[in-house]
Coordinates of C-alpha atoms in Angstrom, one line a residue:
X1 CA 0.0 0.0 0.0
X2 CA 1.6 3.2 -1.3
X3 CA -0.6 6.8 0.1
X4 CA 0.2 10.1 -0.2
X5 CA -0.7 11.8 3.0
X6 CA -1.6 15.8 3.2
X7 CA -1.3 17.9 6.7
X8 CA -1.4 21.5 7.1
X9 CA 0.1 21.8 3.6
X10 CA 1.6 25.3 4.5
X11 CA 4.2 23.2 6.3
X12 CA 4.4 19.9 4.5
X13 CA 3.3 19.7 0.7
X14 CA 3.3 16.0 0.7
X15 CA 4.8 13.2 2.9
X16 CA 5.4 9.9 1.2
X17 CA 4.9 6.7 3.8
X18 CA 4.7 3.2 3.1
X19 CA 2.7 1.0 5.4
X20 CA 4.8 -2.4 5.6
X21 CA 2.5 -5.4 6.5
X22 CA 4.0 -8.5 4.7
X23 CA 7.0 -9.7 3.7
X24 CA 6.2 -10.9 -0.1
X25 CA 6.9 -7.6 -2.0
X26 CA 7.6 -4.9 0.0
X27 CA 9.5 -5.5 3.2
X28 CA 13.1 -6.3 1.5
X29 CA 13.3 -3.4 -0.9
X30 CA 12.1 -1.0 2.3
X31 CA 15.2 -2.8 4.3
X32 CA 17.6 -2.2 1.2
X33 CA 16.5 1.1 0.9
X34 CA 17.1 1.9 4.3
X35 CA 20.3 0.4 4.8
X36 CA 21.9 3.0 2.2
X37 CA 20.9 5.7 4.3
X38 CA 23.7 7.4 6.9
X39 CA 20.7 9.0 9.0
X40 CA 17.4 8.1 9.6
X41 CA 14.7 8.8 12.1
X42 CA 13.1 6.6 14.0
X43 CA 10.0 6.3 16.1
X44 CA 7.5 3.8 17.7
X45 CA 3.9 3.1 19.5
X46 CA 2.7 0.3 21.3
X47 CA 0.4 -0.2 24.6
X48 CA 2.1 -1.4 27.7
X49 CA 4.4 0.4 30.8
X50 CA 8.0 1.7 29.6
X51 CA 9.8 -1.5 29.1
X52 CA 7.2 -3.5 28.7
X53 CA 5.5 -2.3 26.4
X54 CA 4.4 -4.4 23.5
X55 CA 5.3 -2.6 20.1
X56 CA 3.2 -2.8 17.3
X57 CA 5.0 0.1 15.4
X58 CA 7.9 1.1 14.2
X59 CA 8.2 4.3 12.1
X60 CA 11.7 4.8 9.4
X61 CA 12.0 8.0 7.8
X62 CA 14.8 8.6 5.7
X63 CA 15.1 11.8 3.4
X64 CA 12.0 11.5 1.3
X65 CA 10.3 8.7 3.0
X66 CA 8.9 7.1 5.6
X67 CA 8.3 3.3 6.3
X68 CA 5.5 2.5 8.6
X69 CA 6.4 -1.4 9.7
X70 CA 3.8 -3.6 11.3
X71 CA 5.2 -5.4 14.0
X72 CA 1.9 -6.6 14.9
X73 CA 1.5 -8.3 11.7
X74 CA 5.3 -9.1 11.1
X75 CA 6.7 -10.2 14.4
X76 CA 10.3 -11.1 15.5
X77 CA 11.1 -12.2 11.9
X78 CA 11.1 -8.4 10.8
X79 CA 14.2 -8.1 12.9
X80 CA 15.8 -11.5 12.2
X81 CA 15.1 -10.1 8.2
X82 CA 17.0 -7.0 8.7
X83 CA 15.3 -4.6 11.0
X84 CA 18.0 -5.8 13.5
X85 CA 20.8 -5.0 11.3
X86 CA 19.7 -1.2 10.6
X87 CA 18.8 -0.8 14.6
X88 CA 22.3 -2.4 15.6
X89 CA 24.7 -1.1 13.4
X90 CA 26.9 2.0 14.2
X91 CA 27.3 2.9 10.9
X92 CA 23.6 4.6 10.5
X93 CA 22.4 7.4 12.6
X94 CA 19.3 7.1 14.6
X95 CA 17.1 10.2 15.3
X96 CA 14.6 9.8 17.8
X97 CA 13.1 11.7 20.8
X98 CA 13.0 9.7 24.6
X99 CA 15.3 6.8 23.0
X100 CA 14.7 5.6 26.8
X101 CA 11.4 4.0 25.8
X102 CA 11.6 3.1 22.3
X103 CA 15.7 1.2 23.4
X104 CA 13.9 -0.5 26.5
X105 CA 11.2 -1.8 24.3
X106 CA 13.6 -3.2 21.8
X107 CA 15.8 -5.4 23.7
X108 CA 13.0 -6.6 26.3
X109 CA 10.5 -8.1 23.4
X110 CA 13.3 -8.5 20.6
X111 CA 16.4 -8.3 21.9
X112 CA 17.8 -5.7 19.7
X113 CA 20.6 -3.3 20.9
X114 CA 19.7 -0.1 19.6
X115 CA 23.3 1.9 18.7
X116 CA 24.4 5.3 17.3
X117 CA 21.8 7.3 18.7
X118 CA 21.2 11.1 18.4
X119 CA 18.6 11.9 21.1
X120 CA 16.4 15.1 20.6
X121 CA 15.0 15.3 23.9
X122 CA 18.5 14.9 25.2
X123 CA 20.0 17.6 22.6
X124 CA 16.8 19.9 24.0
X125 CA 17.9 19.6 27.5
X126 CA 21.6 20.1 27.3
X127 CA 20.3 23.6 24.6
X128 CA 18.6 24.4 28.1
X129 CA 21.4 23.5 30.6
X130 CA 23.5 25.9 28.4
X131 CA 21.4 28.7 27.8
X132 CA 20.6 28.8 31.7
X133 CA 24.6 28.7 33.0
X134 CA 24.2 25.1 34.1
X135 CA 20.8 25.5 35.5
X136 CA 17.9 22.1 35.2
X137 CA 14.4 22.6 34.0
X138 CA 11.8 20.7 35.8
X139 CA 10.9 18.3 33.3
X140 CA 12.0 16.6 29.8
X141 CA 10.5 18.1 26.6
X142 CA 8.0 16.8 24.9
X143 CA 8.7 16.3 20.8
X144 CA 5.7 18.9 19.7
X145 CA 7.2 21.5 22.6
X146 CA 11.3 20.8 20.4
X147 CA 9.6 21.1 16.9
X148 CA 7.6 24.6 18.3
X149 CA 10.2 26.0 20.2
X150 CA 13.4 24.8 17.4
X151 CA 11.5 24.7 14.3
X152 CA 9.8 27.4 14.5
X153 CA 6.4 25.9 14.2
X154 CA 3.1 27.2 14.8
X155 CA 1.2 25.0 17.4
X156 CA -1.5 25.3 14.7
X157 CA 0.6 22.7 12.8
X158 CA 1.2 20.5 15.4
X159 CA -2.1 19.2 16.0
X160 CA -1.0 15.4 14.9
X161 CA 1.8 15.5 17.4
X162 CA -0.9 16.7 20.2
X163 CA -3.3 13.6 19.0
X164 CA -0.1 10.4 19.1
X165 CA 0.4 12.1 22.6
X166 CA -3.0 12.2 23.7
X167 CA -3.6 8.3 22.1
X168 CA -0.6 7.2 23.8
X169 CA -2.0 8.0 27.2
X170 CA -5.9 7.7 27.1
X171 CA -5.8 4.7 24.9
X172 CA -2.6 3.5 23.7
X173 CA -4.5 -0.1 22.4
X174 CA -5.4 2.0 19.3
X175 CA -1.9 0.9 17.6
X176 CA -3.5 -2.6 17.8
X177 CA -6.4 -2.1 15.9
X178 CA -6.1 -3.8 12.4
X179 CA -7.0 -2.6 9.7
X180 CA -5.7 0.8 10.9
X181 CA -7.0 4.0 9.8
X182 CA -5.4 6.6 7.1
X183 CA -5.6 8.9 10.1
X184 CA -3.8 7.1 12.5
X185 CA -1.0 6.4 9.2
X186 CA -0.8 10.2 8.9
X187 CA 0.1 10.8 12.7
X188 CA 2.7 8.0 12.9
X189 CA 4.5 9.3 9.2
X190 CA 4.6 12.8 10.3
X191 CA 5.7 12.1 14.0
X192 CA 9.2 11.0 12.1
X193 CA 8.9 13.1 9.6
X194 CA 10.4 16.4 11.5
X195 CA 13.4 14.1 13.0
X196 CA 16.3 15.1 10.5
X197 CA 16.0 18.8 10.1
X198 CA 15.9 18.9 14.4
X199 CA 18.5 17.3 14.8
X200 CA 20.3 19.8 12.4
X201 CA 19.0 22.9 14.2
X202 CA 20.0 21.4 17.4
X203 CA 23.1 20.6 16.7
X204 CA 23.4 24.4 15.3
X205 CA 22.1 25.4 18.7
X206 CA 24.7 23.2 20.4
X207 CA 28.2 24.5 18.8
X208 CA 26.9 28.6 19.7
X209 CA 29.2 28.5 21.9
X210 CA 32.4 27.4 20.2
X211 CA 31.4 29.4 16.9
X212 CA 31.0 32.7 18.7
X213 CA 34.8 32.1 20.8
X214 CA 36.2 31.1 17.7
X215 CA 34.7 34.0 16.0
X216 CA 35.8 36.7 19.0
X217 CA 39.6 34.4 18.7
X218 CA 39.3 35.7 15.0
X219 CA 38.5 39.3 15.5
X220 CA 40.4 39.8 18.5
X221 CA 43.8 38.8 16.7
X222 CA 43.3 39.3 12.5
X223 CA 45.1 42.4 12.8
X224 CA 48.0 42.0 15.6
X225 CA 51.3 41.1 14.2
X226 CA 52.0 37.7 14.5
X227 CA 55.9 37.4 16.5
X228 CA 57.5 34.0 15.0
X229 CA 59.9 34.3 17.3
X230 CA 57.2 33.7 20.4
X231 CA 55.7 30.7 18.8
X232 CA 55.9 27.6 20.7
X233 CA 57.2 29.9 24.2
X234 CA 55.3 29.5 27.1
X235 CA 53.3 33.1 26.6
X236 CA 51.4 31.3 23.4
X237 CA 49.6 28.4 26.0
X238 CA 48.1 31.0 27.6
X239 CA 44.4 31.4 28.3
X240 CA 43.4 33.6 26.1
X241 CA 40.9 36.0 27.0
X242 CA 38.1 35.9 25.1
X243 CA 38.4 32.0 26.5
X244 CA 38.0 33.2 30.2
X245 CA 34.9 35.0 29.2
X246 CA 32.7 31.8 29.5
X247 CA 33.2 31.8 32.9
X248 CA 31.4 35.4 33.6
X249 CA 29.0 34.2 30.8
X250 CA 27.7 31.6 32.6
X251 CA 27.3 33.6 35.8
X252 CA 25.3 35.8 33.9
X253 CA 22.9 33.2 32.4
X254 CA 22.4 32.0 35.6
X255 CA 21.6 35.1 36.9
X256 CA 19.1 35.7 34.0
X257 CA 17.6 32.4 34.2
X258 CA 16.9 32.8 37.9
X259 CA 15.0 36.2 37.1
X260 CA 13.3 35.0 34.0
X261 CA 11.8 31.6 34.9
X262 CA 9.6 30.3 38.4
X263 CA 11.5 27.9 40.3
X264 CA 10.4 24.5 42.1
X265 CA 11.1 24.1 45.9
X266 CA 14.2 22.4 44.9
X267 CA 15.5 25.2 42.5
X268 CA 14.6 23.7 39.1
X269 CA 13.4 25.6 36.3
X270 CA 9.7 25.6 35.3
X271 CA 10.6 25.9 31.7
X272 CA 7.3 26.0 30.1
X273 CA 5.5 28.0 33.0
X274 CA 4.8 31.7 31.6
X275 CA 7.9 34.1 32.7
X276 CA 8.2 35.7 35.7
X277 CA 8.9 39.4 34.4
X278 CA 7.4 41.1 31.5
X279 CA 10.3 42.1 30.1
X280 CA 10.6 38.1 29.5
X281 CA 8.0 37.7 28.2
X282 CA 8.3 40.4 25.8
X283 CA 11.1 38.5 24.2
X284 CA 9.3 35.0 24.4
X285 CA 9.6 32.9 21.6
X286 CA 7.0 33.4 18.6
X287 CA 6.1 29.7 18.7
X288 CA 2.8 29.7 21.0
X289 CA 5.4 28.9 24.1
X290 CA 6.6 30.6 26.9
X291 CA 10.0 30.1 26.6
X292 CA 12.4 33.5 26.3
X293 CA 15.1 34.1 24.5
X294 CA 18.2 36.0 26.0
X295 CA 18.6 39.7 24.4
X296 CA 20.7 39.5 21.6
X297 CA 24.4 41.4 21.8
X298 CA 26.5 40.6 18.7
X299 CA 29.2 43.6 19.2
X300 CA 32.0 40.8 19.0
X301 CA 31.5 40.1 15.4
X302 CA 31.0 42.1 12.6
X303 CA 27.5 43.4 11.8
X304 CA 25.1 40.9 9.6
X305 CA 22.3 42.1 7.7
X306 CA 18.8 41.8 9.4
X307 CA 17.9 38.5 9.6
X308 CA 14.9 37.6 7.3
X309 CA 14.4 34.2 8.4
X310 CA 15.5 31.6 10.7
X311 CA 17.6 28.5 10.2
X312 CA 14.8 26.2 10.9
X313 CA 12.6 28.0 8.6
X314 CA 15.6 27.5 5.8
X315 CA 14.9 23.9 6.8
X316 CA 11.3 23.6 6.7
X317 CA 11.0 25.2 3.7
X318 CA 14.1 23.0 1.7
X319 CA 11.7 19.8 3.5
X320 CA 8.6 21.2 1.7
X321 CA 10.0 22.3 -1.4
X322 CA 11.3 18.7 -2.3
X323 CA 9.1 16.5 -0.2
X324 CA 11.9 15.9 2.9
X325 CA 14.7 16.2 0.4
X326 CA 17.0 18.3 2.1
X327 CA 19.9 19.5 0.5
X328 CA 22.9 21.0 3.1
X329 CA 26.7 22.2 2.3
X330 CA 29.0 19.4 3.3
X331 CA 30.7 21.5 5.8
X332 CA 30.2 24.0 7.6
X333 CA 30.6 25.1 11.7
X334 CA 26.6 25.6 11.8
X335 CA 26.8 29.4 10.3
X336 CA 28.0 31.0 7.4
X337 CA 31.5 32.0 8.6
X338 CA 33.3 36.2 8.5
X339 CA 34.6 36.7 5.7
X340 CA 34.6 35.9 2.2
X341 CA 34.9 32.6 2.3
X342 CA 31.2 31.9 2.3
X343 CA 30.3 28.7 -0.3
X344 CA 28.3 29.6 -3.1
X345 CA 26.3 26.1 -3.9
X346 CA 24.7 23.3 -1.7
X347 CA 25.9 19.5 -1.8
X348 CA 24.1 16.8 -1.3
X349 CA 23.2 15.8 2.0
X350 CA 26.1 13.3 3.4
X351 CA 24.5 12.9 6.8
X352 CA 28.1 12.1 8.8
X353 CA 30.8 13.5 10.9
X354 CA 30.9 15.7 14.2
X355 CA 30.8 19.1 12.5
X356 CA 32.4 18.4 9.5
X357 CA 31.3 15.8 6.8
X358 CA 33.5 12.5 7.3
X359 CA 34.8 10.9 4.1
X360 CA 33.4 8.0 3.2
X361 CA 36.5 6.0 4.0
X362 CA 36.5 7.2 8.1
X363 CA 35.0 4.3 10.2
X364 CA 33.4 6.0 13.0
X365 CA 30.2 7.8 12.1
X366 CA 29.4 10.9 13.9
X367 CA 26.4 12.5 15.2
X368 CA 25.9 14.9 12.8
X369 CA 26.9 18.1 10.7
X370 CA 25.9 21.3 11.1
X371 CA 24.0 23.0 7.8
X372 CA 25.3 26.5 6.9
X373 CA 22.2 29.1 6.4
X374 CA 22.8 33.2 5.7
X375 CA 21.6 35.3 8.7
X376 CA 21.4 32.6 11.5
X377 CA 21.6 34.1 14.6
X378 CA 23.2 32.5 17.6
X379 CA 20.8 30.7 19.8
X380 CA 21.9 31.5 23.1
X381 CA 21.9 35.2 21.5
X382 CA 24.6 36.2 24.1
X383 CA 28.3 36.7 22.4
X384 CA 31.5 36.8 23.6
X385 CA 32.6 40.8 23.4
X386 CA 36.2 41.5 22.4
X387 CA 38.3 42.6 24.8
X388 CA 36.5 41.6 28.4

């Protein structure tokens, strides 16, 4: 069964799934197909408590697809057949969000390892810990709250995303209905579907850090002479000091984080309660959240043009415009970098390495690249300033 499914076509033009149900025609060319991939999201529903659940579901995107495979119907042999294979090996990437559940499911009922995991709700909560100085939130994200907040997504879109949550806890027995409906297909392909380009934007979000002291290394020192005679002393190991600003920096997230978000009697973070101060909210985030954003101070680097749109709006739109077929640079340090040196065209999307893409020929696969979009301002919007 091939569909074509249609939601909120503003933000998705078309999603292409495949409902897997037999082995006879479709269930080996689906498992060849995936097994080309470098990076794939993965998802899955069931009924059942954590890991015991039974799963009866297990969603595959890859760039322009997504696999729906019935475990119901298929059983252990799916696994023994390949589906082991692509969850075990390390040299394909795995997006998911809570890999807690979906892991914990695998190896009680199957016994499948699952390896080489990138972890959204895990990427979310270490963007948080950063952005705060250190600090905790209360609670996990869910994967509608990381689409809204990184993806820039109207909740208005995210309506499938509300309905798998809702299922999952009034009546998760729903997966096990056969035949099952179009709808139900729909909410399982798209809950996958947003996997890839996340895991680029948080990744993005991730490396601020290091982009903006490598930026403030670079402006601080283009124009001092460089003393051959002082390289390799003792003066060159040095801290430098834009590198003992992250110190202060942190301090002063902390400092805005207590003032900005309600805190629980042991001193989390209620991330997603509405901001203390109006101020913050006057800076929340234009995604139907609560969550603010820290002022943005860019005097470290040299002045960029007003930013039109966001990176995860270049994302969401390269996903509609091709039907999930997202093309990136094959480098890049998550923004365009000072300078002239800015490539002109995009390559196809290699899906490896830790910031740069990997040749082919490197054995350990990373956990992702970062994509290089014009005008993409930092995420933690607070820079390193020259000189401090």
């Amino acid at each position: 069964m091939y569909c074509h499914a249609s939601d909120h076509e503003d933000v998705e033009q078309y999603i292409n799934y495949i409902v897997i149900d037999e082995f006879h025609e479709k269930f080996m060319p689906a498992v060849m197909h995936i097994r080309k991939q470098k990076v794939i999201g993965i998802g899955a529903d069931g009924f059942g408590a954590l890991q015991h659940e039974r799963l009866c579901w297990l969603q595959i995107a890859t760039k322009n697809k997504v696999y729906l495979f019935d475990i119901l119907l298929l059983g252990a042999r799916a696994f023994k057949n390949g589906l082991s294979v692509i969850l075990e090996t390390s040299s394909i990437l795995k997006v998911t969000h809570n890999c807690r559940i979906i892991s914990g499911g695998l190896m009680a009922q199957f016994g499948v390892k699952l390896t080489n995991v990138f972890d959204t709700q895990v990427a979310d909560f270490m963007y948080f810990n950063m952005e705060t100085g250190g600090l905790l939130p209360d609670r996990v994200s869910t994967l509608q709250e990381v689409v809204s907040l990184h993806l820039k997504m109207p909740t208005s879109h995210l309506t499938s995303l509300d309905i798998k949550s809702q299922l999952a806890k009034e009546d998760s027995q729903v997966w096990c209905i056969r035949p099952c409906s179009t709808s139900l297909l729909k909410v399982m392909a798209l809950s996958v579907m947003h996997l890839q380009p996340l895991r680029l934007v948080l990744l993005d979000a991730l490396m601020s850090d290091y982009t903006s002291l490598v930026d403030s290394c670079l402006c601080s020192h283009r124009n001092e002479i460089v003393q051959t005679q002082d390289i390799g002393q003792d003066s060159e190991l040095e801290l430098p000091r834009e590198l003992r600003q992250i110190q202060q920096l942190r301090k002063d997230r902390q400092a805005w984080a207590q003032e900005v978000y309600p805190q629980t009697e042991g001193g989390l973070l209620l991330r997603f309660k509405p901001p203390l101060t109006p101020a913050a909210a006057d800076v929340a985030t234009p995604c139907g959240n609560s969550t603010p954003v820290i002022p943005t101070d860019f005097s470290a680097v040299p002045s960029k043009s007003p930013r039109k749109t966001t990176s995860a709006e270049s994302v969401v739109s390269s996903q509609t415009d091709s039907g999930l077929e997202i093309l990136m640079n094959t480098m890049g340090r998550g923004r365009f970098p000072v300078g002239d040196c800015i490539p002109r065209g995009p390559a196809p999307f290699p899906g490896m390495g830790r910031g740069l893409a990997l040749p082919e020929k490197v054995p350990s696969v990373g956990r992702g690249f970062h994509h290089q979009i014009p005008q993409l301002a930092s995420p933690l919007s607070l820079s390193f300033r020259k000189g401090e």
